[in-house]
PDB file of C-alpha atoms in Angstrom:
ATOM      1  CA  LYS A  92     130.921  43.155 151.271  1.00 64.00           C
ATOM      2  CA  ASN A  93     130.067  41.245 154.808  1.00 77.00           C
ATOM      3  CA  GLU A  94     131.249  37.686 155.023  1.00 90.00           C
ATOM      4  CA  VAL A  95     127.469  36.619 155.663  1.00 95.00           C
ATOM      5  CA  GLU A  96     124.450  39.051 154.610  1.00 96.00           C
ATOM      6  CA  GLN A  97     121.090  38.050 156.097  1.00 97.00           C
ATOM      7  CA  SER A  98     117.919  38.853 153.559  1.00 96.00           C
ATOM      8  CA  PRO A  99     115.756  39.951 154.886  1.00 97.00           C
ATOM      9  CA  GLN A 100     116.993  42.661 157.573  1.00 96.00           C
ATOM     10  CA  ASN A 101     113.318  43.581 158.229  1.00 97.00           C
ATOM     11  CA  LEU A 102     110.168  40.747 157.920  1.00 97.00           C
ATOM     12  CA  THR A 103     106.756  41.640 159.493  1.00 97.00           C
ATOM     13  CA  ALA A 104     104.419  38.049 158.225  1.00 97.00           C
ATOM     14  CA  GLN A 105     100.928  37.761 159.169  1.00 97.00           C
ATOM     15  CA  GLU A 106     100.162  34.796 161.489  1.00 97.00           C
ATOM     16  CA  GLY A 107      99.998  31.516 159.444  1.00 97.00           C
ATOM     17  CA  GLU A 108     102.533  32.201 156.903  1.00 97.00           C
ATOM     18  CA  PHE A 109     105.408  30.494 155.910  1.00 97.00           C
ATOM     19  CA  ILE A 110     108.710  32.463 156.466  1.00 97.00           C
ATOM     20  CA  THR A 111     111.722  32.043 154.661  1.00 98.00           C
ATOM     21  CA  ILE A 112     115.072  34.112 156.135  1.00 98.00           C
ATOM     22  CA  ASN A 113     118.450  33.841 153.598  1.00 98.00           C
ATOM     23  CA  CYS A 114     121.764  33.546 154.665  1.00 98.00           C
ATOM     24  CA  SER A 115     124.669  33.865 151.811  1.00 97.00           C
ATOM     25  CA  TYR A 116     128.374  33.599 152.978  1.00 96.00           C
ATOM     26  CA  SER A 117     131.660  34.023 151.052  1.00 93.00           C
ATOM     27  CA  VAL A 118     134.017  32.383 153.178  1.00 87.00           C
ATOM     28  CA  GLY A 119     134.972  28.286 153.724  1.00 88.00           C
ATOM     29  CA  ILE A 120     133.078  26.989 156.639  1.00 89.00           C
ATOM     30  CA  SER A 121     133.336  23.935 159.016  1.00 87.00           C
ATOM     31  CA  ALA A 122     129.062  25.071 159.960  1.00 90.00           C
ATOM     32  CA  LEU A 123     126.816  27.494 159.454  1.00 95.00           C
ATOM     33  CA  HIS A 124     124.540  28.608 162.746  1.00 95.00           C
ATOM     34  CA  TRP A 125     121.072  29.981 163.346  1.00 97.00           C
ATOM     35  CA  LEU A 126     120.619  31.695 166.390  1.00 97.00           C
ATOM     36  CA  GLN A 127     117.185  33.109 168.283  1.00 97.00           C
ATOM     37  CA  GLN A 128     117.045  36.507 170.042  1.00 96.00           C
ATOM     38  CA  HIS A 129     114.071  37.598 171.479  1.00 90.00           C
ATOM     39  CA  PRO A 130     114.100  41.047 172.586  1.00 84.00           C
ATOM     40  CA  GLY A 131     115.635  42.119 175.568  1.00 78.00           C
ATOM     41  CA  GLY A 132     115.739  38.387 175.993  1.00 71.00           C
ATOM     42  CA  GLY A 133     119.302  36.050 175.470  1.00 87.00           C
ATOM     43  CA  ILE A 134     120.025  34.151 172.386  1.00 94.00           C
ATOM     44  CA  VAL A 135     119.311  30.451 171.646  1.00 94.00           C
ATOM     45  CA  SER A 136     120.927  27.826 169.130  1.00 94.00           C
ATOM     46  CA  LEU A 137     118.704  27.107 166.968  1.00 96.00           C
ATOM     47  CA  PHE A 138     120.185  24.460 164.791  1.00 95.00           C
ATOM     48  CA  MET A 139     123.999  23.898 163.494  1.00 93.00           C
ATOM     49  CA  LEU A 140     124.766  22.735 159.606  1.00 93.00           C
ATOM     50  CA  SER A 141     127.659  21.787 158.211  1.00 91.00           C
ATOM     51  CA  SER A 142     124.721  20.264 155.268  1.00 92.00           C
ATOM     52  CA  GLY A 143     121.730  19.344 153.336  1.00 94.00           C
ATOM     53  CA  LYS A 144     118.392  20.194 155.844  1.00 96.00           C
ATOM     54  CA  LYS A 145     117.506  19.967 159.390  1.00 96.00           C
ATOM     55  CA  LYS A 146     113.668  20.233 160.829  1.00 97.00           C
ATOM     56  CA  HIS A 147     112.818  20.394 164.201  1.00 95.00           C
ATOM     57  CA  GLY A 148     108.784  21.136 164.876  1.00 96.00           C
ATOM     58  CA  ARG A 149     107.610  24.194 162.964  1.00 97.00           C
ATOM     59  CA  LEU A 150     111.438  25.256 162.366  1.00 97.00           C
ATOM     60  CA  ILE A 151     113.550  24.399 158.573  1.00 98.00           C
ATOM     61  CA  ALA A 152     116.735  25.360 158.315  1.00 98.00           C
ATOM     62  CA  THR A 153     118.209  24.141 154.790  1.00 98.00           C
ATOM     63  CA  ILE A 154     122.586  24.537 153.972  1.00 97.00           C
ATOM     64  CA  ASN A 155     123.985  24.485 150.082  1.00 96.00           C
ATOM     65  CA  ILE A 156     127.510  24.217 150.470  1.00 93.00           C
ATOM     66  CA  GLN A 157     128.859  25.182 146.599  1.00 94.00           C
ATOM     67  CA  GLU A 158     126.363  28.043 146.822  1.00 95.00           C
ATOM     68  CA  LYS A 159     127.180  28.859 150.286  1.00 95.00           C
ATOM     69  CA  HIS A 160     124.213  29.597 150.971  1.00 97.00           C
ATOM     70  CA  SER A 161     121.547  28.760 153.660  1.00 98.00           C
ATOM     71  CA  SER A 162     117.932  29.590 154.104  1.00 98.00           C
ATOM     72  CA  LEU A 163     115.487  29.593 157.770  1.00 98.00           C
ATOM     73  CA  HIS A 164     112.027  28.678 157.120  1.00 98.00           C
ATOM     74  CA  ILE A 165     108.922  28.710 159.500  1.00 98.00           C
ATOM     75  CA  THR A 166     105.795  26.894 158.681  1.00 96.00           C
ATOM     76  CA  ALA A 167     102.769  28.518 160.571  1.00 95.00           C
ATOM     77  CA  SER A 168     104.411  30.567 161.831  1.00 96.00           C
ATOM     78  CA  HIS A 169     102.969  32.525 165.384  1.00 96.00           C
ATOM     79  CA  PRO A 170     103.457  35.783 167.150  1.00 96.00           C
ATOM     80  CA  ARG A 171     106.352  33.994 169.942  1.00 95.00           C
ATOM     81  CA  ASP A 172     108.361  33.511 166.429  1.00 96.00           C
ATOM     82  CA  SER A 173     108.698  37.197 166.607  1.00 96.00           C
ATOM     83  CA  ALA A 174     112.550  37.652 167.532  1.00 97.00           C
ATOM     84  CA  VAL A 175     115.854  38.681 165.875  1.00 97.00           C
ATOM     85  CA  TYR A 176     117.188  35.755 163.661  1.00 98.00           C
ATOM     86  CA  ILE A 177     120.983  35.280 163.489  1.00 97.00           C
ATOM     87  CA  CYS A 178     123.457  33.436 160.813  1.00 97.00           C
ATOM     88  CA  ALA A 179     126.561  32.800 162.026  1.00 95.00           C
ATOM     89  CA  VAL A 180     129.103  30.644 159.735  1.00 94.00           C
ATOM     90  CA  ARG A 181     132.489  28.746 161.520  1.00 90.00           C
ATOM     91  CA  SER A 182     135.412  29.724 158.904  1.00 86.00           C
ATOM     92  CA  ALA A 183     136.795  26.544 157.592  1.00 79.00           C
ATOM     93  CA  ALA A 184     140.439  27.660 159.101  1.00 66.00           C
ATOM     94  CA  GLY A 185     143.972  26.268 158.317  1.00 58.00           C
ATOM     95  CA  GLY A 186     142.641  22.873 158.016  1.00 51.00           C
ATOM     96  CA  THR A 187     140.626  22.637 161.339  1.00 50.00           C
ATOM     97  CA  SER A 188     137.699  23.001 162.701  1.00 50.00           C
ATOM     98  CA  TYR A 189     138.257  25.927 165.068  1.00 67.00           C
ATOM     99  CA  GLY A 190     137.622  28.714 162.579  1.00 79.00           C
ATOM    100  CA  LYS A 191     136.512  32.199 163.911  1.00 86.00           C
ATOM    101  CA  LEU A 192     132.543  32.837 164.578  1.00 89.00           C
ATOM    102  CA  THR A 193     131.572  35.758 162.026  1.00 93.00           C
ATOM    103  CA  PHE A 194     127.861  36.711 161.562  1.00 95.00           C
ATOM    104  CA  GLY A 195     124.877  38.241 159.770  1.00 96.00           C
ATOM    105  CA  GLN A 196     123.846  41.449 160.954  1.00 95.00           C
ATOM    106  CA  GLY A 197     120.161  39.360 162.213  1.00 96.00           C
ATOM    107  CA  THR A 198     116.642  39.740 160.409  1.00 97.00           C
ATOM    108  CA  ILE A 199     113.784  40.888 162.881  1.00 96.00           C
ATOM    109  CA  LEU A 200     110.877  39.440 162.082  1.00 97.00           C
ATOM    110  CA  THR A 201     107.577  40.850 163.848  1.00 97.00           C
ATOM    111  CA  VAL A 202     103.995  38.277 163.670  1.00 97.00           C
ATOM    112  CA  HIS A 203     101.278  40.332 163.521  1.00 97.00           C
ATOM    113  CA  PRO A 204      97.955  37.856 165.746  1.00 95.00           C
TER     114      PRO A 204
ATOM    115  CA  LYS B 114     121.310  21.111 184.813  1.00 65.00           C
ATOM    116  CA  ALA B 115     122.414  24.402 184.811  1.00 78.00           C
ATOM    117  CA  GLY B 116     123.236  27.122 181.696  1.00 93.00           C
ATOM    118  CA  VAL B 117     125.575  29.262 181.227  1.00 96.00           C
ATOM    119  CA  THR B 118     126.302  31.997 184.268  1.00 97.00           C
ATOM    120  CA  GLN B 119     127.526  35.336 183.169  1.00 97.00           C
ATOM    121  CA  THR B 120     128.577  37.479 186.256  1.00 97.00           C
ATOM    122  CA  PRO B 121     127.943  40.151 186.837  1.00 97.00           C
ATOM    123  CA  ARG B 122     124.252  41.222 184.272  1.00 96.00           C
ATOM    124  CA  TYR B 123     124.432  44.759 184.321  1.00 97.00           C
ATOM    125  CA  LEU B 124     127.907  47.059 185.278  1.00 96.00           C
ATOM    126  CA  ILE B 125     128.833  50.430 184.422  1.00 98.00           C
ATOM    127  CA  LYS B 126     131.936  52.475 184.516  1.00 97.00           C
ATOM    128  CA  THR B 127     133.730  55.520 184.118  1.00 97.00           C
ATOM    129  CA  ARG B 128     136.279  55.668 181.189  1.00 97.00           C
ATOM    130  CA  GLY B 129     140.152  54.796 181.794  1.00 97.00           C
ATOM    131  CA  GLN B 130     138.950  51.955 184.357  1.00 97.00           C
ATOM    132  CA  GLN B 131     139.002  48.999 183.482  1.00 97.00           C
ATOM    133  CA  VAL B 132     135.979  45.372 184.145  1.00 98.00           C
ATOM    134  CA  THR B 133     136.841  41.654 184.783  1.00 98.00           C
ATOM    135  CA  LEU B 134     133.486  39.751 183.585  1.00 98.00           C
ATOM    136  CA  SER B 135     132.657  36.102 184.492  1.00 98.00           C
ATOM    137  CA  CYS B 136     131.636  33.405 182.756  1.00 98.00           C
ATOM    138  CA  SER B 137     130.806  29.548 183.952  1.00 97.00           C
ATOM    139  CA  PRO B 138     130.530  27.160 181.048  1.00 96.00           C
ATOM    140  CA  ILE B 139     127.855  24.095 181.271  1.00 95.00           C
ATOM    141  CA  SER B 140     128.516  21.085 183.156  1.00 93.00           C
ATOM    142  CA  GLY B 141     131.242  19.500 180.617  1.00 90.00           C
ATOM    143  CA  HIS B 142     131.578  21.775 178.425  1.00 92.00           C
ATOM    144  CA  ARG B 143     135.391  22.669 177.500  1.00 92.00           C
ATOM    145  CA  SER B 144     134.989  25.365 175.091  1.00 92.00           C
ATOM    146  CA  VAL B 145     134.054  28.632 176.230  1.00 94.00           C
ATOM    147  CA  SER B 146     133.911  31.823 173.573  1.00 94.00           C
ATOM    148  CA  TRP B 147     133.094  35.487 174.097  1.00 97.00           C
ATOM    149  CA  TYR B 148     131.086  37.913 171.599  1.00 97.00           C
ATOM    150  CA  GLN B 149     130.971  41.632 171.810  1.00 97.00           C
ATOM    151  CA  GLN B 150     126.433  43.323 170.856  1.00 96.00           C
ATOM    152  CA  THR B 151     126.385  46.172 169.962  1.00 94.00           C
ATOM    153  CA  PRO B 152     123.544  47.939 168.161  1.00 90.00           C
ATOM    154  CA  GLY B 153     125.711  48.982 165.538  1.00 88.00           C
ATOM    155  CA  GLN B 154     128.466  46.440 164.391  1.00 90.00           C
ATOM    156  CA  GLY B 155     126.138  43.299 165.633  1.00 91.00           C
ATOM    157  CA  LEU B 156     127.756  40.350 167.216  1.00 94.00           C
ATOM    158  CA  GLN B 157     131.549  40.171 166.781  1.00 95.00           C
ATOM    159  CA  PHE B 158     133.719  37.145 167.993  1.00 94.00           C
ATOM    160  CA  LEU B 159     136.217  38.617 170.632  1.00 96.00           C
ATOM    161  CA  PHE B 160     138.450  34.651 171.107  1.00 92.00           C
ATOM    162  CA  GLU B 161     137.357  31.430 172.398  1.00 92.00           C
ATOM    163  CA  TYR B 162     138.913  29.127 174.962  1.00 93.00           C
ATOM    164  CA  PHE B 163     139.178  25.030 174.750  1.00 90.00           C
ATOM    165  CA  SER B 164     141.369  23.948 178.079  1.00 90.00           C
ATOM    166  CA  GLU B 165     142.757  26.207 178.952  1.00 93.00           C
ATOM    167  CA  THR B 166     144.347  27.313 175.670  1.00 92.00           C
ATOM    168  CA  GLN B 167     143.204  30.249 173.256  1.00 92.00           C
ATOM    169  CA  ARG B 168     141.974  28.762 170.596  1.00 87.00           C
ATOM    170  CA  ASN B 169     140.826  31.634 168.830  1.00 87.00           C
ATOM    171  CA  LYS B 170     140.520  36.098 168.293  1.00 90.00           C
ATOM    172  CA  GLY B 171     139.210  38.205 166.949  1.00 91.00           C
ATOM    173  CA  ASN B 172     139.381  41.496 165.727  1.00 91.00           C
ATOM    174  CA  PHE B 173     139.594  43.648 168.898  1.00 95.00           C
ATOM    175  CA  PRO B 174     142.533  45.835 170.190  1.00 96.00           C
ATOM    176  CA  GLY B 175     144.559  44.562 172.690  1.00 95.00           C
ATOM    177  CA  ARG B 176     142.677  45.906 175.502  1.00 97.00           C
ATOM    178  CA  PHE B 177     140.233  42.498 175.056  1.00 97.00           C
ATOM    179  CA  SER B 178     142.127  39.755 176.943  1.00 97.00           C
ATOM    180  CA  GLY B 179     140.680  37.144 178.452  1.00 97.00           C
ATOM    181  CA  ARG B 180     141.632  32.938 179.971  1.00 97.00           C
ATOM    182  CA  GLN B 181     140.115  30.023 181.110  1.00 97.00           C
ATOM    183  CA  PHE B 182     140.772  27.848 184.406  1.00 96.00           C
ATOM    184  CA  SER B 183     141.319  24.617 184.613  1.00 95.00           C
ATOM    185  CA  ASN B 184     137.123  24.526 186.140  1.00 94.00           C
ATOM    186  CA  SER B 185     136.285  25.749 182.236  1.00 94.00           C
ATOM    187  CA  ARG B 186     134.696  28.683 183.329  1.00 97.00           C
ATOM    188  CA  SER B 187     136.615  31.491 181.605  1.00 98.00           C
ATOM    189  CA  GLU B 188     136.860  35.521 182.285  1.00 98.00           C
ATOM    190  CA  MET B 189     137.621  38.056 180.186  1.00 98.00           C
ATOM    191  CA  ASN B 190     138.868  41.680 180.771  1.00 98.00           C
ATOM    192  CA  VAL B 191     138.337  45.483 178.916  1.00 97.00           C
ATOM    193  CA  SER B 192     141.624  47.192 180.377  1.00 95.00           C
ATOM    194  CA  THR B 193     141.431  51.122 180.112  1.00 96.00           C
ATOM    195  CA  LEU B 194     137.767  51.169 179.232  1.00 97.00           C
ATOM    196  CA  GLU B 195     136.391  53.523 176.090  1.00 97.00           C
ATOM    197  CA  LEU B 196     132.747  55.007 175.806  1.00 96.00           C
ATOM    198  CA  GLY B 197     132.797  52.209 172.344  1.00 96.00           C
ATOM    199  CA  ASP B 198     133.360  49.124 174.486  1.00 97.00           C
ATOM    200  CA  SER B 199     129.567  50.170 175.829  1.00 97.00           C
ATOM    201  CA  ALA B 200     127.887  46.850 174.595  1.00 97.00           C
ATOM    202  CA  LEU B 201     126.170  43.480 175.913  1.00 96.00           C
ATOM    203  CA  TYR B 202     129.113  40.860 176.171  1.00 97.00           C
ATOM    204  CA  LEU B 203     128.383  37.522 175.996  1.00 96.00           C
ATOM    205  CA  CYS B 204     129.316  34.045 176.535  1.00 96.00           C
ATOM    206  CA  ALA B 205     129.085  30.821 174.941  1.00 95.00           C
ATOM    207  CA  SER B 206     129.417  27.104 176.119  1.00 94.00           C
ATOM    208  CA  SER B 207     130.231  24.403 173.772  1.00 90.00           C
ATOM    209  CA  LYS B 208     130.776  20.413 174.516  1.00 81.00           C
ATOM    210  CA  GLN B 209     133.872  20.628 171.528  1.00 69.00           C
ATOM    211  CA  GLY B 210     134.815  23.437 169.492  1.00 51.00           C
ATOM    212  CA  THR B 211     131.892  23.064 166.886  1.00 54.00           C
ATOM    213  CA  GLY B 212     129.165  21.847 168.771  1.00 78.00           C
ATOM    214  CA  GLU B 213     125.905  23.224 169.933  1.00 87.00           C
ATOM    215  CA  LEU B 214     126.493  26.753 171.251  1.00 91.00           C
ATOM    216  CA  PHE B 215     124.968  27.609 174.145  1.00 94.00           C
ATOM    217  CA  PHE B 216     124.769  31.441 174.687  1.00 95.00           C
ATOM    218  CA  GLY B 217     124.697  32.670 178.321  1.00 95.00           C
ATOM    219  CA  GLU B 218     122.216  35.763 179.295  1.00 94.00           C
ATOM    220  CA  GLY B 219     125.092  38.553 178.593  1.00 95.00           C
ATOM    221  CA  SER B 220     126.818  41.065 181.109  1.00 97.00           C
ATOM    222  CA  ARG B 221     125.717  44.734 179.933  1.00 96.00           C
ATOM    223  CA  LEU B 222     128.750  46.975 180.443  1.00 97.00           C
ATOM    224  CA  THR B 223     127.882  50.909 180.179  1.00 97.00           C
ATOM    225  CA  VAL B 224     130.895  52.842 179.905  1.00 97.00           C
ATOM    226  CA  LEU B 225     130.026  56.358 180.817  1.00 96.00           C
TER     227      LEU B 225
END
């Protein structure tokens, strides 16, 4: 079993729909990152979380440390949101916050107009 | 403010050769980390440097090495290239080890 599991692997939506991507992890962490990668493009960091909830525009990220689970929500989805969304966790190693980053396999989101 | 710069962007090598990739972080960022991305394995962590010291290393063979210079620029080297080393190599910088990550566009390596 991977340390970081994302679901779903593929997601197709119509423009305007509310979208949720889930990330579950099995190790203790110091931080969780949500990343976005467009086809042929670089990676952009969307959120870095260690607790609670963050919002940026139409994007919302939540994390439940006790349940080892995070969700990324996109409200009023748009075709330009089509991309791969990747969850990454930084393990809490040896009492420091300099653990390794482990990535989920990514969720391919396609939003149709 | 200039972003993270990786060079070269594309390169082709043959098996057995070695390659050096360069990463210039955002000004003021002292942490640089490297990642390998392949269609089969996805993104995998290679190593992380902070103030010229390797702070973490992923599960890659010793053929993969890196270093960081006093100006925070970093290089990674892969020796004795194998076909399976064909990948997109990404670096990211952050102000501190656990800060927000800023990724470069990557160096796409093809090994023939």
